[in-house]
Amino acid sequence: VRTVFGNSSVSGTGGAGTGQSSGGVASSSPFAGFSIPTRCLGPNPQECGPSPYAVDPDECVYVDQQTLKLQEAPEMVPTGEMPRSVLVAVERGLVNKAPPGTRVMVLAIASLFNTGGGDKSSGGAGTKRPNDGGGMRTPYLRVVGMERESSTADSARFSPAEEEAFRLLAQRSDIYDILYRSIAPSISGSYTVDIKKAILCLLFGGARKRLPDGMKLRGDINVLLLGDPSTAKSQFLKFATRVAPVGVYTSGKGSSAAGLTASVVRDARGEFYLEGGAMVLADGGIVAIDEFDKMRPADRVAIHEAMEQQTISVAKAGITTVLNSRSSVLAAANPVFGRYDDLKSASENIDLMSTILSRFDLIFLVRDVRDEARD
């Protein structure tokens, strides 16, 4: 199971797919051009001169083609390592079936393509001379079948004994207390009770509503932990991302608007493709943002749409699309003075705009009361 991280699509009659002329010349791979003969194949080759053949675009046959970047799921990447990725080529009916952030299972053929620079002077753009062995070969997957996964819960498998245990647990009247006590059990304190209940509701999520006029209301819950340092806020975030089926942890200081939402990148061939950010990859899960107050205001504004509408709109470099970001946000922040100042009001201690605060359903003021006897 992998996650589609970015894509670059070429579709319609203008796509650089497999061109086929009357002589039967075709592309050897989705990433390579087509080779045309450099000399005449007739009975008198010397009469044609050098490079006698040219491509007639009107007589070519085109197919839809798309390049995807398949990346490891975030929860499968070992700590401290970069996620591995591989290029994927899809054609015909499989084009535009997997937007960025989609989890897919593919049946593909492992292949290689030559990244060396071909000689385009022999037959126009997209052509190369035969027997061109220069450059280096890059692996890619040529997809013949693709299946989308609607959620990570579809791939979960439980034994009959586990299903019976879940059924008995669901019938207990104190199941809410049992579950919230299972949230970060090593963190204790009277102030953690409500926080654990909120994180439990965030992990389970609510019910999405679709109104009669077609308007959709999100069911995911967003929680903000704001308070003094050394109150285990980051530990709550780490625990939530570890137990969630899909969890992405990021720090506000090291995150940008493009890294959280989506960006348009130019690859080595000069084509633009779309790369989904943390909130796109966490579709169907949770995004934990630590040091939320350290984010730049421009980057914080970029997630407004993702937190309320649960979509990310992109209009860059000729790519206009809308990506799904159906994820819950669990954020942690410090007050404006580092610690909560009792002599100032709550609005003076919180250095966040009302537009971002309105996106959070639950806001907790976590305070470390300085009492020598209690400590």
Short mmCIF file of N, CA, C and O in Angstrom, two decimals, residues 183-184 187 195-196 199 202-203 223-226 231-244 246-252 286-293 328-334 360 364 366:
data_model
loop_
_atom_site.label_atom_id
_atom_site.label_comp_id
_atom_site.label_asym_id
_atom_site.label_seq_id
_atom_site.Cartn_x
_atom_site.Cartn_y
_atom_site.Cartn_z
N ILE A 183 -5.74 6.70 26.70
CA ILE A 183 -5.01 7.74 25.96
C ILE A 183 -3.81 8.18 26.79
O ILE A 183 -3.98 8.75 27.88
N ALA A 184 -2.60 7.92 26.31
CA ALA A 184 -1.36 8.31 27.00
C ALA A 184 -1.45 7.98 28.49
O ALA A 184 -1.46 8.88 29.35
N ILE A 187 0.81 9.66 31.22
CA ILE A 187 0.64 11.08 31.56
C ILE A 187 -0.55 11.20 32.50
O ILE A 187 -1.67 10.83 32.14
N ILE A 195 -8.48 16.77 28.49
CA ILE A 195 -7.66 16.71 27.28
C ILE A 195 -7.71 15.32 26.67
O ILE A 195 -7.83 15.15 25.45
N LYS A 196 -7.62 14.28 27.52
CA LYS A 196 -7.68 12.91 27.00
C LYS A 196 -9.04 12.61 26.39
O LYS A 196 -9.13 11.93 25.36
N ILE A 199 -9.01 14.28 22.94
CA ILE A 199 -8.21 13.54 21.96
C ILE A 199 -8.91 12.25 21.55
O ILE A 199 -8.83 11.84 20.40
N LEU A 202 -11.38 13.23 19.05
CA LEU A 202 -10.69 13.58 17.80
C LEU A 202 -10.30 12.34 17.03
O LEU A 202 -10.40 12.30 15.79
N LEU A 203 -9.82 11.29 17.73
CA LEU A 203 -9.41 10.07 17.05
C LEU A 203 -10.60 9.34 16.43
O LEU A 203 -10.50 8.79 15.32
N VAL A 223 -8.60 20.29 17.66
CA VAL A 223 -8.32 20.56 19.07
C VAL A 223 -7.03 21.38 19.15
O VAL A 223 -6.05 21.09 18.45
N LEU A 224 -7.03 22.39 20.02
CA LEU A 224 -5.85 23.23 20.26
C LEU A 224 -5.49 23.16 21.74
O LEU A 224 -6.34 23.41 22.61
N LEU A 225 -4.23 22.82 22.03
CA LEU A 225 -3.70 22.81 23.38
C LEU A 225 -2.78 24.01 23.52
O LEU A 225 -1.73 24.06 22.88
N LEU A 226 -3.17 24.97 24.34
CA LEU A 226 -2.40 26.20 24.47
C LEU A 226 -2.07 26.40 25.94
O LEU A 226 -2.98 26.43 26.78
N THR A 231 4.17 20.71 30.03
CA THR A 231 2.87 20.16 30.43
C THR A 231 2.44 19.02 29.51
O THR A 231 1.25 18.72 29.40
N ALA A 232 3.40 18.39 28.85
CA ALA A 232 3.18 17.16 28.05
C ALA A 232 2.31 17.41 26.83
O ALA A 232 1.65 16.48 26.35
N LYS A 233 2.28 18.62 26.31
CA LYS A 233 1.49 18.87 25.10
C LYS A 233 2.06 18.11 23.91
O LYS A 233 1.32 17.48 23.15
N SER A 234 3.37 18.16 23.73
CA SER A 234 3.98 17.46 22.60
C SER A 234 3.83 15.95 22.73
O SER A 234 3.71 15.24 21.72
N GLN A 235 3.83 15.44 23.97
CA GLN A 235 3.66 14.00 24.16
C GLN A 235 2.26 13.56 23.75
O GLN A 235 2.08 12.47 23.21
N PHE A 236 1.27 14.38 24.00
CA PHE A 236 -0.09 14.07 23.55
C PHE A 236 -0.12 14.02 22.02
O PHE A 236 -0.78 13.14 21.43
N LEU A 237 0.57 14.94 21.36
CA LEU A 237 0.58 14.95 19.90
C LEU A 237 1.28 13.72 19.36
O LEU A 237 0.79 13.09 18.40
N LYS A 238 2.40 13.35 19.95
CA LYS A 238 3.12 12.16 19.49
C LYS A 238 2.28 10.90 19.67
O LYS A 238 2.25 10.02 18.80
N PHE A 239 1.60 10.80 20.81
CA PHE A 239 0.78 9.62 21.06
C PHE A 239 -0.37 9.53 20.06
O PHE A 239 -0.68 8.44 19.54
N ALA A 240 -1.01 10.66 19.77
CA ALA A 240 -2.16 10.64 18.85
C ALA A 240 -1.73 10.21 17.45
O ALA A 240 -2.43 9.43 16.79
N THR A 241 -0.59 10.71 16.97
CA THR A 241 -0.14 10.32 15.63
C THR A 241 0.32 8.87 15.59
O THR A 241 0.26 8.23 14.54
N ARG A 242 0.75 8.34 16.72
CA ARG A 242 1.23 6.96 16.73
C ARG A 242 0.08 5.95 16.73
O ARG A 242 0.18 4.89 16.11
N VAL A 243 -1.02 6.28 17.40
CA VAL A 243 -2.13 5.33 17.48
C VAL A 243 -3.14 5.52 16.36
O VAL A 243 -3.94 4.62 16.09
N ALA A 244 -3.14 6.67 15.70
CA ALA A 244 -4.09 6.90 14.61
C ALA A 244 -3.71 6.06 13.39
O ALA A 244 -2.52 5.85 13.11
N VAL A 246 -3.85 6.87 10.30
CA VAL A 246 -3.09 7.78 9.43
C VAL A 246 -2.75 9.01 10.27
O VAL A 246 -3.64 9.75 10.68
N GLY A 247 -1.48 9.19 10.55
CA GLY A 247 -1.07 10.32 11.37
C GLY A 247 0.20 10.95 10.84
O GLY A 247 1.16 10.25 10.50
N VAL A 248 0.21 12.27 10.76
CA VAL A 248 1.38 13.03 10.30
C VAL A 248 1.73 14.06 11.37
O VAL A 248 0.86 14.84 11.78
N TYR A 249 2.97 14.04 11.82
CA TYR A 249 3.43 14.97 12.85
C TYR A 249 4.37 15.98 12.19
O TYR A 249 5.26 15.61 11.44
N THR A 250 4.17 17.25 12.51
CA THR A 250 5.02 18.29 11.96
C THR A 250 5.16 19.41 12.98
O THR A 250 4.33 19.54 13.89
N SER A 251 6.21 20.19 12.83
CA SER A 251 6.45 21.32 13.71
C SER A 251 6.14 22.61 12.96
O SER A 251 6.44 22.74 11.77
N GLY A 252 5.55 23.56 13.66
CA GLY A 252 5.14 24.79 13.03
C GLY A 252 6.30 25.62 12.53
O GLY A 252 6.22 26.27 11.48
N ILE A 286 -5.20 12.20 11.09
CA ILE A 286 -5.00 13.40 11.87
C ILE A 286 -3.66 14.03 11.50
O ILE A 286 -2.73 13.34 11.08
N VAL A 287 -3.59 15.35 11.68
CA VAL A 287 -2.35 16.12 11.50
C VAL A 287 -2.03 16.78 12.82
O VAL A 287 -2.85 17.53 13.36
N ALA A 288 -0.87 16.48 13.38
CA ALA A 288 -0.44 17.08 14.63
C ALA A 288 0.59 18.16 14.32
O ALA A 288 1.62 17.89 13.71
N ILE A 289 0.30 19.39 14.71
CA ILE A 289 1.18 20.54 14.45
C ILE A 289 1.67 21.07 15.79
O ILE A 289 0.89 21.66 16.56
N ASP A 290 2.93 20.84 16.08
CA ASP A 290 3.53 21.35 17.30
C ASP A 290 4.07 22.76 17.07
O ASP A 290 4.33 23.15 15.92
N GLU A 291 4.26 23.51 18.13
CA GLU A 291 4.74 24.90 18.04
C GLU A 291 3.88 25.71 17.05
O GLU A 291 4.38 26.38 16.16
N PHE A 292 2.59 25.62 17.23
CA PHE A 292 1.66 26.25 16.30
C PHE A 292 1.81 27.77 16.29
O PHE A 292 1.58 28.42 15.26
N ASP A 293 2.18 28.34 17.44
CA ASP A 293 2.33 29.79 17.52
C ASP A 293 3.58 30.28 16.82
O ASP A 293 3.71 31.48 16.54
N SER A 328 -8.32 15.67 10.79
CA SER A 328 -8.45 16.44 12.02
C SER A 328 -7.10 17.06 12.38
O SER A 328 -6.06 16.47 12.11
N VAL A 329 -7.14 18.22 12.99
CA VAL A 329 -5.92 18.94 13.36
C VAL A 329 -5.82 18.98 14.87
O VAL A 329 -6.75 19.43 15.56
N LEU A 330 -4.70 18.50 15.38
CA LEU A 330 -4.37 18.58 16.80
C LEU A 330 -3.13 19.46 16.92
O LEU A 330 -2.05 19.08 16.47
N ALA A 331 -3.30 20.65 17.47
CA ALA A 331 -2.22 21.63 17.52
C ALA A 331 -1.86 21.95 18.96
O ALA A 331 -2.70 21.88 19.87
N ALA A 332 -0.60 22.32 19.16
CA ALA A 332 -0.10 22.74 20.47
C ALA A 332 0.64 24.05 20.30
O ALA A 332 1.40 24.22 19.35
N ALA A 333 0.41 24.98 21.24
CA ALA A 333 1.02 26.31 21.15
C ALA A 333 1.31 26.82 22.54
O ALA A 333 0.76 26.35 23.54
N ASN A 334 2.21 27.80 22.60
CA ASN A 334 2.55 28.48 23.85
C ASN A 334 1.95 29.88 23.86
O ASN A 334 1.71 30.46 22.79
N PHE A 360 -11.02 25.84 15.45
CA PHE A 360 -10.84 24.81 16.47
C PHE A 360 -12.13 24.65 17.26
O PHE A 360 -12.71 25.62 17.75
N PHE A 364 -7.98 24.25 24.84
CA PHE A 364 -7.65 24.01 26.23
C PHE A 364 -6.51 24.94 26.65
O PHE A 364 -5.50 25.03 25.95
N VAL A 366 -3.75 25.04 29.07
CA VAL A 366 -2.99 24.13 29.93
C VAL A 366 -2.04 24.97 30.76
O VAL A 366 -1.10 25.58 30.24
#
